[in-house]
Every structure is written in C-alpha cells, then in structure tokens.
Short mmCIF file of C-alpha atoms and ligand atoms in Angstrom, two decimals:
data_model
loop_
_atom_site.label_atom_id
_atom_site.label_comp_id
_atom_site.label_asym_id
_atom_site.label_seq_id
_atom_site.Cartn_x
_atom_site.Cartn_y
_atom_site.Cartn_z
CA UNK A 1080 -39.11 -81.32 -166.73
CA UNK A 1081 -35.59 -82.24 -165.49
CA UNK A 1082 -33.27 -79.64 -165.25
CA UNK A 1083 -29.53 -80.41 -164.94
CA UNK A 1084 -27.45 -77.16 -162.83
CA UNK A 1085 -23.71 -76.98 -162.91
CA UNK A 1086 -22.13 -74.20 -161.18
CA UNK A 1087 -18.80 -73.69 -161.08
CA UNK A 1088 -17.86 -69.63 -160.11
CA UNK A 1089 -15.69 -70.31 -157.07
CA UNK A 1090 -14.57 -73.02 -155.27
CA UNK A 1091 -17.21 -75.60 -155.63
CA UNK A 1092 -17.58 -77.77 -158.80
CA UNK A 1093 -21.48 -78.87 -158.52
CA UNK A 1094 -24.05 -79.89 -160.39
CA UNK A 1095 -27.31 -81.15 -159.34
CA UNK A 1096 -30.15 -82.90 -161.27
CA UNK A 1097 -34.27 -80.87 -160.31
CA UNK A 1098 -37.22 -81.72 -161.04
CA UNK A 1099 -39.81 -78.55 -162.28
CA UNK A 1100 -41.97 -79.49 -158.80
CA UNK A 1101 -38.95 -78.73 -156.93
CA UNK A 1102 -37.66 -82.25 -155.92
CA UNK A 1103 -33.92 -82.60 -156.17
CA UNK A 1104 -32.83 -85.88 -157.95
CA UNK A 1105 -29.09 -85.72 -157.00
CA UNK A 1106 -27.17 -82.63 -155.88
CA UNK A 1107 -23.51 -83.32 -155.71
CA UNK A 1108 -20.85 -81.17 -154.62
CA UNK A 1109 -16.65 -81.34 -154.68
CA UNK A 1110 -15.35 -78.54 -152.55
CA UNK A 1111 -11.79 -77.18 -153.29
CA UNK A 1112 -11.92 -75.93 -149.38
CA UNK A 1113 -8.81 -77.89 -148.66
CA UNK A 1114 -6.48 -76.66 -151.65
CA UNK A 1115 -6.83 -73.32 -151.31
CA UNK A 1116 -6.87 -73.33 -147.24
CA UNK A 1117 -2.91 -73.17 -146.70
CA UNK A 1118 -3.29 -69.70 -149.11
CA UNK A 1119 -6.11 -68.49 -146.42
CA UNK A 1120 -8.20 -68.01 -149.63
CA UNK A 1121 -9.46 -69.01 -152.86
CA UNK A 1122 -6.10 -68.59 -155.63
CA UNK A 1123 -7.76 -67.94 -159.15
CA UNK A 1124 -5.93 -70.01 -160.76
CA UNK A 1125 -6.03 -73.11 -158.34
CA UNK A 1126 -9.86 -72.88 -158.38
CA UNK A 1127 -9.90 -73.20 -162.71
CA UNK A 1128 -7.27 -75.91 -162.70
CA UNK A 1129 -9.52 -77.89 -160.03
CA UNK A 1130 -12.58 -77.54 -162.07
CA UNK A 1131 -11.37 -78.86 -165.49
CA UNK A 1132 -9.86 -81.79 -163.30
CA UNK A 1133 -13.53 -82.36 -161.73
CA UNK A 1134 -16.25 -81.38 -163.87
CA UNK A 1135 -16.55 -84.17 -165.75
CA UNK A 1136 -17.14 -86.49 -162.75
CA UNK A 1137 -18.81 -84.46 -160.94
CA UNK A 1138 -21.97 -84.79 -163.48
CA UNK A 1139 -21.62 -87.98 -164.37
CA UNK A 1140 -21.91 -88.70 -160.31
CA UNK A 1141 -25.05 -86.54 -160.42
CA UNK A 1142 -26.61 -88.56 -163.43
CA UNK A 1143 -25.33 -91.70 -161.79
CA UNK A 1144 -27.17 -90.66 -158.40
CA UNK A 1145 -30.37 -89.73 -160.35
CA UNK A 1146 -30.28 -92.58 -162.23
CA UNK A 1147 -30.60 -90.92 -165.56
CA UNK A 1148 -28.59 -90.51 -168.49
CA UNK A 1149 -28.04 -87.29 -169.89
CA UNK A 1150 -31.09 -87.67 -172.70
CA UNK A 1151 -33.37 -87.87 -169.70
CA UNK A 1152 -32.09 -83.90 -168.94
CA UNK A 1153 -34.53 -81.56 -170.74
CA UNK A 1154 -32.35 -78.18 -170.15
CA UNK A 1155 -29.06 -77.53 -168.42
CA UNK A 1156 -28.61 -74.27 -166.65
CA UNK A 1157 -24.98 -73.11 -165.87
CA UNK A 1158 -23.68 -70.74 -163.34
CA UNK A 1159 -22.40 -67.55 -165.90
CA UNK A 1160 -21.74 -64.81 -163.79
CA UNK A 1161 -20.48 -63.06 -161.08
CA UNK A 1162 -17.53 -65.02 -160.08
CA UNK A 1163 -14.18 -65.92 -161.12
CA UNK A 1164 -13.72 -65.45 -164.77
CA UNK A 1165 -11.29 -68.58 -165.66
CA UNK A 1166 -13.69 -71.08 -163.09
CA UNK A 1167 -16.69 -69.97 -164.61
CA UNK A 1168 -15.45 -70.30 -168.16
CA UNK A 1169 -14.36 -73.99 -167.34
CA UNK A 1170 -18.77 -74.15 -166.64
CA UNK A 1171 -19.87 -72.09 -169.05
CA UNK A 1172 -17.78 -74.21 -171.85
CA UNK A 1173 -18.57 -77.50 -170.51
CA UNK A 1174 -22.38 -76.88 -170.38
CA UNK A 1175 -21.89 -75.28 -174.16
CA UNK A 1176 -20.58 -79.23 -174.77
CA UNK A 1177 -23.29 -80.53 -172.86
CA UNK A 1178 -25.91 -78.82 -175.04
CA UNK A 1179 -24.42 -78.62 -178.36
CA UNK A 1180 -23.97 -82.61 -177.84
CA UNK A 1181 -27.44 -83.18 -177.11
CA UNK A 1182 -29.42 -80.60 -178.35
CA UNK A 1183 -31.03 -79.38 -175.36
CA UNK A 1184 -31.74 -75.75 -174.38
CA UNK A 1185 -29.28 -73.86 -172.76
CA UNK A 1186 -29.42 -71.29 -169.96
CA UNK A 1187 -27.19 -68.82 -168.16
CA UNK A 1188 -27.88 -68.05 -164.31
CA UNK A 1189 -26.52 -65.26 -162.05
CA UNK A 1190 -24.89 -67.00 -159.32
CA UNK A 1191 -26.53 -64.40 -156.41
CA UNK A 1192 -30.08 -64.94 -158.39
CA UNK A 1193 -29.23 -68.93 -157.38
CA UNK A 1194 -28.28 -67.93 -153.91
CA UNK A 1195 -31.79 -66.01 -154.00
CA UNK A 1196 -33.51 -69.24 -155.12
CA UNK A 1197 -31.93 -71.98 -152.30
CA UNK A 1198 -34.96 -70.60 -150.33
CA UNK A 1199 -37.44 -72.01 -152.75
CA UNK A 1200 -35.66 -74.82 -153.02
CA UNK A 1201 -34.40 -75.48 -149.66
CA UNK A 1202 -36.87 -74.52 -147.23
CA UNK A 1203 -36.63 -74.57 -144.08
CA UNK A 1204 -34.64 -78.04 -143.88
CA UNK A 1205 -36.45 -80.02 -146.69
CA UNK A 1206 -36.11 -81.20 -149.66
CA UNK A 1207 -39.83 -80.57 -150.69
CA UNK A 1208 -40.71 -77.64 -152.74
CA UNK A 1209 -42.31 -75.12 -150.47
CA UNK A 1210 -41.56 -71.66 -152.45
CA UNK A 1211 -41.41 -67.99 -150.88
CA UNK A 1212 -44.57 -65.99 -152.01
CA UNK A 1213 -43.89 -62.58 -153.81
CA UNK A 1214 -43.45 -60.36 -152.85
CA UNK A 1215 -40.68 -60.86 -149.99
CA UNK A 1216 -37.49 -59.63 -148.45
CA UNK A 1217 -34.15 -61.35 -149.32
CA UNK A 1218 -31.26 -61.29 -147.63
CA UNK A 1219 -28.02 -62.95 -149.94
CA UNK A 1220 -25.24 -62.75 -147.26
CA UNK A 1221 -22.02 -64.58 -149.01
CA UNK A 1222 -18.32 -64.43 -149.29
CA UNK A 1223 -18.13 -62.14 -152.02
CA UNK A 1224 -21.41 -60.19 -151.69
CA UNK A 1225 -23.92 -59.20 -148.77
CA UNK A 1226 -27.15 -57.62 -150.32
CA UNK A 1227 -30.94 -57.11 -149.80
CA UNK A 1228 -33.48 -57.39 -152.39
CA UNK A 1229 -37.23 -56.71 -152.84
CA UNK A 1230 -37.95 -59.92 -154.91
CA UNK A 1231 -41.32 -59.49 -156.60
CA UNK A 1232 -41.21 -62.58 -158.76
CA UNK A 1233 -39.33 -65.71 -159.96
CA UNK A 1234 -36.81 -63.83 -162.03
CA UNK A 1235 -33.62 -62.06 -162.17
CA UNK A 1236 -35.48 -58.96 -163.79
CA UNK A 1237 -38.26 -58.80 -160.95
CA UNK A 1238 -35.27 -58.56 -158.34
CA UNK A 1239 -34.95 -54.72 -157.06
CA UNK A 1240 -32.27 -53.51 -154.90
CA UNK A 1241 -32.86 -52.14 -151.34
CA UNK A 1242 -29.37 -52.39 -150.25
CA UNK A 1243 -25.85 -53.64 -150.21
CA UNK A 1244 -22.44 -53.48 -148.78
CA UNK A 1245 -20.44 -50.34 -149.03
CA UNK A 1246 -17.10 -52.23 -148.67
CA UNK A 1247 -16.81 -56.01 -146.99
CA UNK A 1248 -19.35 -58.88 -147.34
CA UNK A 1249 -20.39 -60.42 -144.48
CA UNK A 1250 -18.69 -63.97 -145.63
CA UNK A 1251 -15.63 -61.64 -146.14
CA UNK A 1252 -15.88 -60.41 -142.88
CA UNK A 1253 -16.13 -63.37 -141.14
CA UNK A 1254 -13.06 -64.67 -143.20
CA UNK A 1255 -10.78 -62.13 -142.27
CA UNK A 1256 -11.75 -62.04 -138.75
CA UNK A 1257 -10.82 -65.98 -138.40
CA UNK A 1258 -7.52 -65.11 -140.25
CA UNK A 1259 -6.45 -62.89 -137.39
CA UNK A 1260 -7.40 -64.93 -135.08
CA UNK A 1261 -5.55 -67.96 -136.85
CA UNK A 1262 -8.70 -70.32 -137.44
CA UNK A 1263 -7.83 -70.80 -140.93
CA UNK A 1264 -10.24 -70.52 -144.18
CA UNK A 1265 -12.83 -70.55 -144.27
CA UNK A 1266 -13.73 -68.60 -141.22
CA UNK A 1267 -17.25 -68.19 -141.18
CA UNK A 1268 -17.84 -71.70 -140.02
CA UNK A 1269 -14.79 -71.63 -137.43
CA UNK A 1270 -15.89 -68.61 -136.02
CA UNK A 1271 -19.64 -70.20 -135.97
CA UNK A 1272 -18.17 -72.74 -134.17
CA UNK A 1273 -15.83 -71.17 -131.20
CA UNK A 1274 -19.21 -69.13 -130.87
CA UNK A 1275 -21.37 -71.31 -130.08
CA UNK A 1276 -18.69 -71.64 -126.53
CA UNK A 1277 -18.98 -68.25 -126.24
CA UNK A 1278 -20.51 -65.35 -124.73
CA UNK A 1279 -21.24 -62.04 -126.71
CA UNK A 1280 -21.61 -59.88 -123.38
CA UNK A 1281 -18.15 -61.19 -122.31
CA UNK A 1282 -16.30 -59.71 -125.59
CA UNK A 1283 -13.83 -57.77 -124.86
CA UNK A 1284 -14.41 -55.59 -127.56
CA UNK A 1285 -17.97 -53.44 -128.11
CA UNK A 1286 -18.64 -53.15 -131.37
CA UNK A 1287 -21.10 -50.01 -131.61
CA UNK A 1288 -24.16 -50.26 -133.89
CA UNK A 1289 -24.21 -50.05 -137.32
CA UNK A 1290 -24.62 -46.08 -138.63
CA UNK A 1291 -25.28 -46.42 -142.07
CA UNK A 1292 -28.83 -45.06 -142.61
CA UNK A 1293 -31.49 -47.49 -145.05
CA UNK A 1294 -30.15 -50.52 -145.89
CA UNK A 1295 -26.63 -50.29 -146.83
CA UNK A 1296 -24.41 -52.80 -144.76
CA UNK A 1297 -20.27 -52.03 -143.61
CA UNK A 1298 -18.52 -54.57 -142.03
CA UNK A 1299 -14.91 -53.09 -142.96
CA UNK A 1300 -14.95 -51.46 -139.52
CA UNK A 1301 -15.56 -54.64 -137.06
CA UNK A 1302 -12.38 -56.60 -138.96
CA UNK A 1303 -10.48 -53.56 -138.25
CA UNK A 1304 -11.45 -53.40 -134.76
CA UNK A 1305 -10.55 -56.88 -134.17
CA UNK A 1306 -7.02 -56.51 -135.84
CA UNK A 1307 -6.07 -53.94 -134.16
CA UNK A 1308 -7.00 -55.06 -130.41
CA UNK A 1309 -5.09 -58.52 -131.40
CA UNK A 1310 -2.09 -56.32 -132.32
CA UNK A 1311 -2.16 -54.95 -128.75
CA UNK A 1312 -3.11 -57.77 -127.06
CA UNK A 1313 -2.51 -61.09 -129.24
CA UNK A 1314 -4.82 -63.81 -129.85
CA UNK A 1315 -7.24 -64.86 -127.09
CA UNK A 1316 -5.01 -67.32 -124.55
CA UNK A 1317 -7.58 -69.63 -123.35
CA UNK A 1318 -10.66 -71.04 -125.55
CA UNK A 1319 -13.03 -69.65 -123.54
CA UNK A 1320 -11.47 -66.25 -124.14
CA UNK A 1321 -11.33 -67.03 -127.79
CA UNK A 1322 -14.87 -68.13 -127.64
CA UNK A 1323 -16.11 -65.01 -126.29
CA UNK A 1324 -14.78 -62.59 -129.42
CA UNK A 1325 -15.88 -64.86 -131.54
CA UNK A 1326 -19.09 -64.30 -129.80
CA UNK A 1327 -19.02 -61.00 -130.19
CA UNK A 1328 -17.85 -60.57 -134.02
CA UNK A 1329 -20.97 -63.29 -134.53
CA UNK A 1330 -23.87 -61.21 -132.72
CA UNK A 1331 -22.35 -57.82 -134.37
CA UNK A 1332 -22.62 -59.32 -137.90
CA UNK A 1333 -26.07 -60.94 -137.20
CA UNK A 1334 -27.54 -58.24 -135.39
CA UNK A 1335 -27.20 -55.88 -138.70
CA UNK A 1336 -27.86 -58.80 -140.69
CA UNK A 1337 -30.90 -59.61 -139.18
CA UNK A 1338 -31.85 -55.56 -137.59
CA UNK A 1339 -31.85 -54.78 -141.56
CA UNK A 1340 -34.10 -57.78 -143.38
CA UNK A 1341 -36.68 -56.76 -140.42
CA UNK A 1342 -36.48 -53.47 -140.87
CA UNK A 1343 -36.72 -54.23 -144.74
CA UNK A 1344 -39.50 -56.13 -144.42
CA UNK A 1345 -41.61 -53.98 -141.84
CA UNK A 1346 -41.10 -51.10 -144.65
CA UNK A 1347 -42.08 -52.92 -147.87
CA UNK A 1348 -44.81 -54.24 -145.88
CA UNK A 1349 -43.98 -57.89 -147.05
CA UNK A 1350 -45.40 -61.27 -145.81
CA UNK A 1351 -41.98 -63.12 -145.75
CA UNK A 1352 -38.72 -63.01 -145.94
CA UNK A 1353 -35.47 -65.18 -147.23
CA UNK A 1354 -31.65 -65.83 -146.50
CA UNK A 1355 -29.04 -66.95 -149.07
CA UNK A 1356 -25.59 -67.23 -149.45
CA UNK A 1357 -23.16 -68.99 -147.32
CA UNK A 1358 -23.65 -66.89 -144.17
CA UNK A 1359 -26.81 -68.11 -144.06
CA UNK A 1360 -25.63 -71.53 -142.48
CA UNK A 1361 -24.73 -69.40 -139.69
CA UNK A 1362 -26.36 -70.38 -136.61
CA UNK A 1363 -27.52 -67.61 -134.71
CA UNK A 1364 -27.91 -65.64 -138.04
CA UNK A 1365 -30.85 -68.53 -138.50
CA UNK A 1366 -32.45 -68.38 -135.21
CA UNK A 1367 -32.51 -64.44 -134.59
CA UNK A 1368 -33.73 -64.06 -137.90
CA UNK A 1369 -36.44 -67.14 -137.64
CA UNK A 1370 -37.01 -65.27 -134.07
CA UNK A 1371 -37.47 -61.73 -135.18
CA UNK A 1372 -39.79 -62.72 -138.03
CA UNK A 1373 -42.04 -64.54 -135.66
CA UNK A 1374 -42.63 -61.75 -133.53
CA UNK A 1375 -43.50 -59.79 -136.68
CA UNK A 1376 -45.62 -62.99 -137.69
CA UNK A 1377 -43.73 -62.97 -140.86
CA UNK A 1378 -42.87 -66.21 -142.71
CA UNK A 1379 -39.32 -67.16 -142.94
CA UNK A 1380 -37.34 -69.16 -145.20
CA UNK A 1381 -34.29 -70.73 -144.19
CA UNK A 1382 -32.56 -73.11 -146.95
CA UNK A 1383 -31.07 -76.05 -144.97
CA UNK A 1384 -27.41 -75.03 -144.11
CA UNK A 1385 -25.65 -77.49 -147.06
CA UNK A 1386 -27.68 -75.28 -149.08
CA UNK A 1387 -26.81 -71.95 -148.44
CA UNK A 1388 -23.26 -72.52 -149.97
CA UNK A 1389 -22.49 -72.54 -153.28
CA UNK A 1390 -24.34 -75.76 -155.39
CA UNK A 1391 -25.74 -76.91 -158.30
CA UNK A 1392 -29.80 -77.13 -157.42
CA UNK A 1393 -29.79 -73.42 -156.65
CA UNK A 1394 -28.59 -73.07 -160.04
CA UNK A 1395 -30.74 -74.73 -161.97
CA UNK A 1396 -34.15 -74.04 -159.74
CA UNK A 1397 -33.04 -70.25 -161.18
CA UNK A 1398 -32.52 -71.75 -164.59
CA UNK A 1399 -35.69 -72.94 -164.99
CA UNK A 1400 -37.34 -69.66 -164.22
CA UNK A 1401 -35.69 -68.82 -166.65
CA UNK A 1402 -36.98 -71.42 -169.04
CA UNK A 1403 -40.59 -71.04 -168.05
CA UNK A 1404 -40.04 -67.70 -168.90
CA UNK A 1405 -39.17 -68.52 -172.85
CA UNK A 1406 -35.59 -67.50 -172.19
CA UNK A 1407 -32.64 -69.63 -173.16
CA UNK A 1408 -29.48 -68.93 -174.07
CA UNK A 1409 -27.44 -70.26 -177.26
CA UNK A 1410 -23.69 -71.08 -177.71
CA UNK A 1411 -22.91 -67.52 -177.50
CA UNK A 1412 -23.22 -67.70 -174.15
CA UNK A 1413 -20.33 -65.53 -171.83
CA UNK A 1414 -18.68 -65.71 -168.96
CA UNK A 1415 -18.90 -62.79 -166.66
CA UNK A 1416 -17.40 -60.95 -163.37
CA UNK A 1417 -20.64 -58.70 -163.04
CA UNK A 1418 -23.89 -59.73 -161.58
CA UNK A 1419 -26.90 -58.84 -163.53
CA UNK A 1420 -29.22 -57.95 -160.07
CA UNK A 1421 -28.87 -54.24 -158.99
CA UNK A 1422 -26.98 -52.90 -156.43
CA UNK A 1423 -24.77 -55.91 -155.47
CA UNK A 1424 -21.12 -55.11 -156.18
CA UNK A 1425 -18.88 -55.20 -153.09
CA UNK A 1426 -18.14 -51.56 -152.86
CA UNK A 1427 -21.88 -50.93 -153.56
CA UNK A 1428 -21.11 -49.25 -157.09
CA UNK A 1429 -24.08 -51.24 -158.25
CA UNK A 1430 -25.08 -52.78 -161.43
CA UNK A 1431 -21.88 -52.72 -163.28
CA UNK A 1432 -21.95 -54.14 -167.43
N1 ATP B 2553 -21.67 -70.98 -140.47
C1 ATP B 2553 -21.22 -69.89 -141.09
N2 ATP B 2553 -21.22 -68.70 -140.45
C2 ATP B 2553 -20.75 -67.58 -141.07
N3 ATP B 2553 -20.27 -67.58 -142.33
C3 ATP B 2553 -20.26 -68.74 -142.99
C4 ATP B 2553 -20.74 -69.95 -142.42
N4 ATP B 2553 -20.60 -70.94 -143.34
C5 ATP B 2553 -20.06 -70.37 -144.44
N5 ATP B 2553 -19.83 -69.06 -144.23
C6 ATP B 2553 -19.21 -68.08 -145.13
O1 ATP B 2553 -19.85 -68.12 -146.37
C7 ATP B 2553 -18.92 -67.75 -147.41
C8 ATP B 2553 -19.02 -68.73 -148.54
O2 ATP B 2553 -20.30 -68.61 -149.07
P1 ATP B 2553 -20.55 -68.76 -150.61
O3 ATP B 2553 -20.03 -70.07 -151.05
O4 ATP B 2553 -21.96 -68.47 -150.87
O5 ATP B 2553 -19.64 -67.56 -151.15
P2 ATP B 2553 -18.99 -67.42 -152.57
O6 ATP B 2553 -19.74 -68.25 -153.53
O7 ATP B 2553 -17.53 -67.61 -152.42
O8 ATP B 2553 -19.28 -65.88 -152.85
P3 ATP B 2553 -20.44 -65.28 -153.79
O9 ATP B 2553 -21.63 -66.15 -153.64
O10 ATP B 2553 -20.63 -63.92 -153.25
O11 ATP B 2553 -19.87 -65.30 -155.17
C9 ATP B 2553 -17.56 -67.71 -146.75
O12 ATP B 2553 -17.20 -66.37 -146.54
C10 ATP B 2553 -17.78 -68.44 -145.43
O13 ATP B 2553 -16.92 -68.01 -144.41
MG1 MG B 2554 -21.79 -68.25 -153.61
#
C-alpha cells in the first residue's frame, strides 16, 4: 500500500510518497524559511500565498522521485489541523482534487499526531521501519506546541495527555530567545548552533529549575529572563560570550525537556520513549535524552533531525493508521486551528473543538 502525505499547516509545503512497511519512496520538502525570515516569523498570509505557488510541484517532484504516477498512490493523507487556517486549506483542497480526480480514499491527519509518528518512521537515523512499542512516552516539542503524551497505540484516539505547556512552546522559546539576541528566525537552530561553542556553567544568567509540579512545561519565564538582562547589558560582545547564553538557554530548555519525559516514563512504567517536533533536532536535547534513557535502560527513539520538522512522511505514516483502522475521510473534509489530541493547546486550555 502506497500512501501519498502532503502537509502543508505552516511553513513547509511537503509531501512524501510511504510504503505500509515503513520505507519512504520520496519525501520532498520546500521550506518558506527564507520569506518569512526578514518578518522574524511566519506572516499568515505569506505562508498561503507560498503554498498555492508550490503545491503542485512539490508532488509532482515526489511522484517523479518515486517513480510513480499518481494511479500507483492507493490513499493520500493530508495535514488538516492544527495550524494555520488559510495554509492548511490550500492542503486540504488540493488533496480533495487529488482524490476526487482519482478516486482514492481520503484521510485527514492531526499535524502533532504526525510529529508523534516521525519516531516510527524515522528512527533513530534510518530510513527503515523500526516502530516504538506501546505503550511509550512521547515528547512533541515544536514551534507552536510542547506536549507529553502516554501513546498506547497507533492512533490519534489511543493518545492521552500527561502534560503540556502553560504558556510558550519550547520551539517558541527558542525563537524568541534568538530574536533578542539578533540570530534571526528561526532560532532554535541558531541558538543550537552558537551552543555547541559554548559553555552552560559560564552563562551569565542562572536559570532556576522548573517549579511546575507533574508534567506541565513554562518556558515564558527563561525568554523573559534573557530580555531583560540584554536590556541591561546588550547583546553578548564577543562569540564566545554569546556562545555561553546560548549555552545556557539550551541546557535550561533540555534539562525540563528531558527531566520531564524521564520522569514520565519512570511513572507510567513504560519501556520506551519518543521525541517529535522540530526541537527534537536539537542536539543536546538528543543526547541527554538518548543518555538519560540508557541509564533507565529504556529504549529511545530519535527521528533523524530532517525529520523532526515539519514533512510529508510523518503525515502520511499517521494517515495510514488511520486507514488500517477503516477510517477515511470524504470531500467534506475541514480545515482546522484545533488539534484533536488532549491537552496540547499553547496556554494548556486543552482539547479545544
Ligand atoms: N536544532 C534545533 N534546536 C532547537 N529548536 C529547533 C531546532 N531546529 C528547529 N527548532 C525549532 O523547531 C520549531 C519548528 O518546528 P516545527 O516545524 O515542528 O514547528 P511548527 O510546525 O511551526 O509548529 P507545530 O508543529 O507546533 O504546528 C521552531 O521553533 C525552531 O526554532
Ligand atoms: Mg510542526
């Protein structure tokens, strides 16, 4: 079974071509990263007008790199919610096409359920299909959401909530740091980046651990902290200075990050545990986390870091769960802001309809 995933909620137009044994047959990406950078973030309407210029080509390039033609595809799955409404209307629509054209089933996906399934996909640097056994921990640290999950099965509905932001996401965190510091958007990767220079114990700043009791995350307060002390004392002079409080913001984010999914895991009394979401390419996110689940002797699954960001395989690996399931969608299908897994919202509301 080939299944053809097009995502399209932010600022990546993808769509990949996977295979039900977990083989990806093309996977192609076009990243909008470098018109919305001189706004120092994504500009709603930017990100639709982008996607009706590039959907098109962007899955004829994945049919061309699978070398199949669209009757080969036996379902398409399509990224329908959370995200930006008008960006994932310009998917939602063109995948309606897709399948009205030729008759094949179609299938919404919740965008954080494909950042959930990267790990399956993904694994620990390969392209083979070694999948996560239920049940296990997930962590889905991304720019618009930072969240952990109980994940008892292969589907949206077997997803429960354990935690989630009260106010920043992690990605979001990371982004606004670099914006203070002027390293441009995205941050996350900058700040990855100067880190790796750097040196957390020479900060200057000491961010104090994380209070918030279970497994609720805040990251509202480290941003804060760093805006203020470069309103007193500007942006790091040297690199090396630089270096250092990027350091320091990194191990901060990680440590809760990472403290949490452990802690998660050692209380659900799970064999394994996952990372998704774009955060996930960070590096020392990926070798605490890898670290701390070996002492536990706890598996851990790391999607290779092109995965963690958004793309079309993780949409369509959560697509057909979907299908296996007997679900489908028809033409009715809707675009929406909400996510359909518990507990996720930024301000930790939770499920919101
Ligand atoms: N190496 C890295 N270290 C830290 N953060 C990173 C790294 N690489 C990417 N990010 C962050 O990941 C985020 C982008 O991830 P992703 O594409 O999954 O988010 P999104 O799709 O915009 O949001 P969501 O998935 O919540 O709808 C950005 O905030 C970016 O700064
Ligand atoms: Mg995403």
């Amino acid at each position: 079974m080939l299944v053809l995933g097009l995502e399209a909620s932010c600022d990546e137009t993808a769509c990949a071509i996977v295979r039900d044994d977990g083989c990806v047959l093309a996977d192609v990406i076009h990243t909008q990263t470098s018109l919305h950078a001189p706004h120092g973030g994504v500009v709603p309407e930017v990100a639709s007008r982008d996607h009706v210029r590039q959907v098109s080509r962007v899955v004829e390039n994945a049919l061309a790199a699978a070398a199949i033609s669209l009757n080969d595809i036996d379902a398409i799955a399509v990224t329908a919610r959370p995200g930006l409404l008008g960006a994932l209307l310009v998917g939602v629509e063109f995948a309606k096409g897709l399948s009205l054209a030729t008759g094949k089933p179609l299938v919404g996906v919740d965008h954080l359920h494909g950042h959930l399934s990267a790990s399956a996909l993904f694994a620990n640097g390969t392209a083979c299909h070694v999948a996560p056994p239920f049940p296990h921990v997930a962590l889905v640290a991304s720019g618009g959401h930072t969240a952990l999950y109980l994940v008892k099965g292969p589907n949206a509905s077997q997803v429960e909530a354990l935690g989630a932001t009260r106010d920043d996401a992690a990605g979001e965190c990371f982004d606004k740091v670099a914006k203070v510091m002027g390293l441009g958007y995205p941050g996350g990767p900058a700040v990855d980046r100067w880190a790796e220079r750097g040196d957390a114990d020479k900060c200057p700043l000491a961010f104090p651990r994380d209070r918030i009791e279970g497994f609720d995350f805040s990251f509202s307060g480290l941003k804060t902290r760093v805006a203020a002390h470069i309103e007193t004392h500007g942006r790091p002079e040297s690199e090396e200075a630089l270096a250092h409080l990027c350091a320091g913001v990194r191990s901060a984010i990680v440590r809760t990050l990472v403290g949490k999914t452990l802690a998660a895991a050692d209380e659900t009394h799970v064999g394994a545990v996952t990372v998704g979401g774009g955060v996930a390419a960070n590096r020392f996110l990926r070798s605490e986390l890898a670290r701390g689940a070996e002492a536990r002797a706890l598996m851990c699954f790391l999607p290779a870091r092109f995965a963690c960001t958004d793309n079309g395989a993780m949409i369509a690996w959560a697509g057909l769960q979907r299908l296996l399931a007997g679900e489908r969608d028809d033409l009715s299908l809707d675009a929406s802001t909400t996510s359909i897994l518990p507990s996720v919202t930024r301000k930790g509301r939770g499920r919101r309809s």
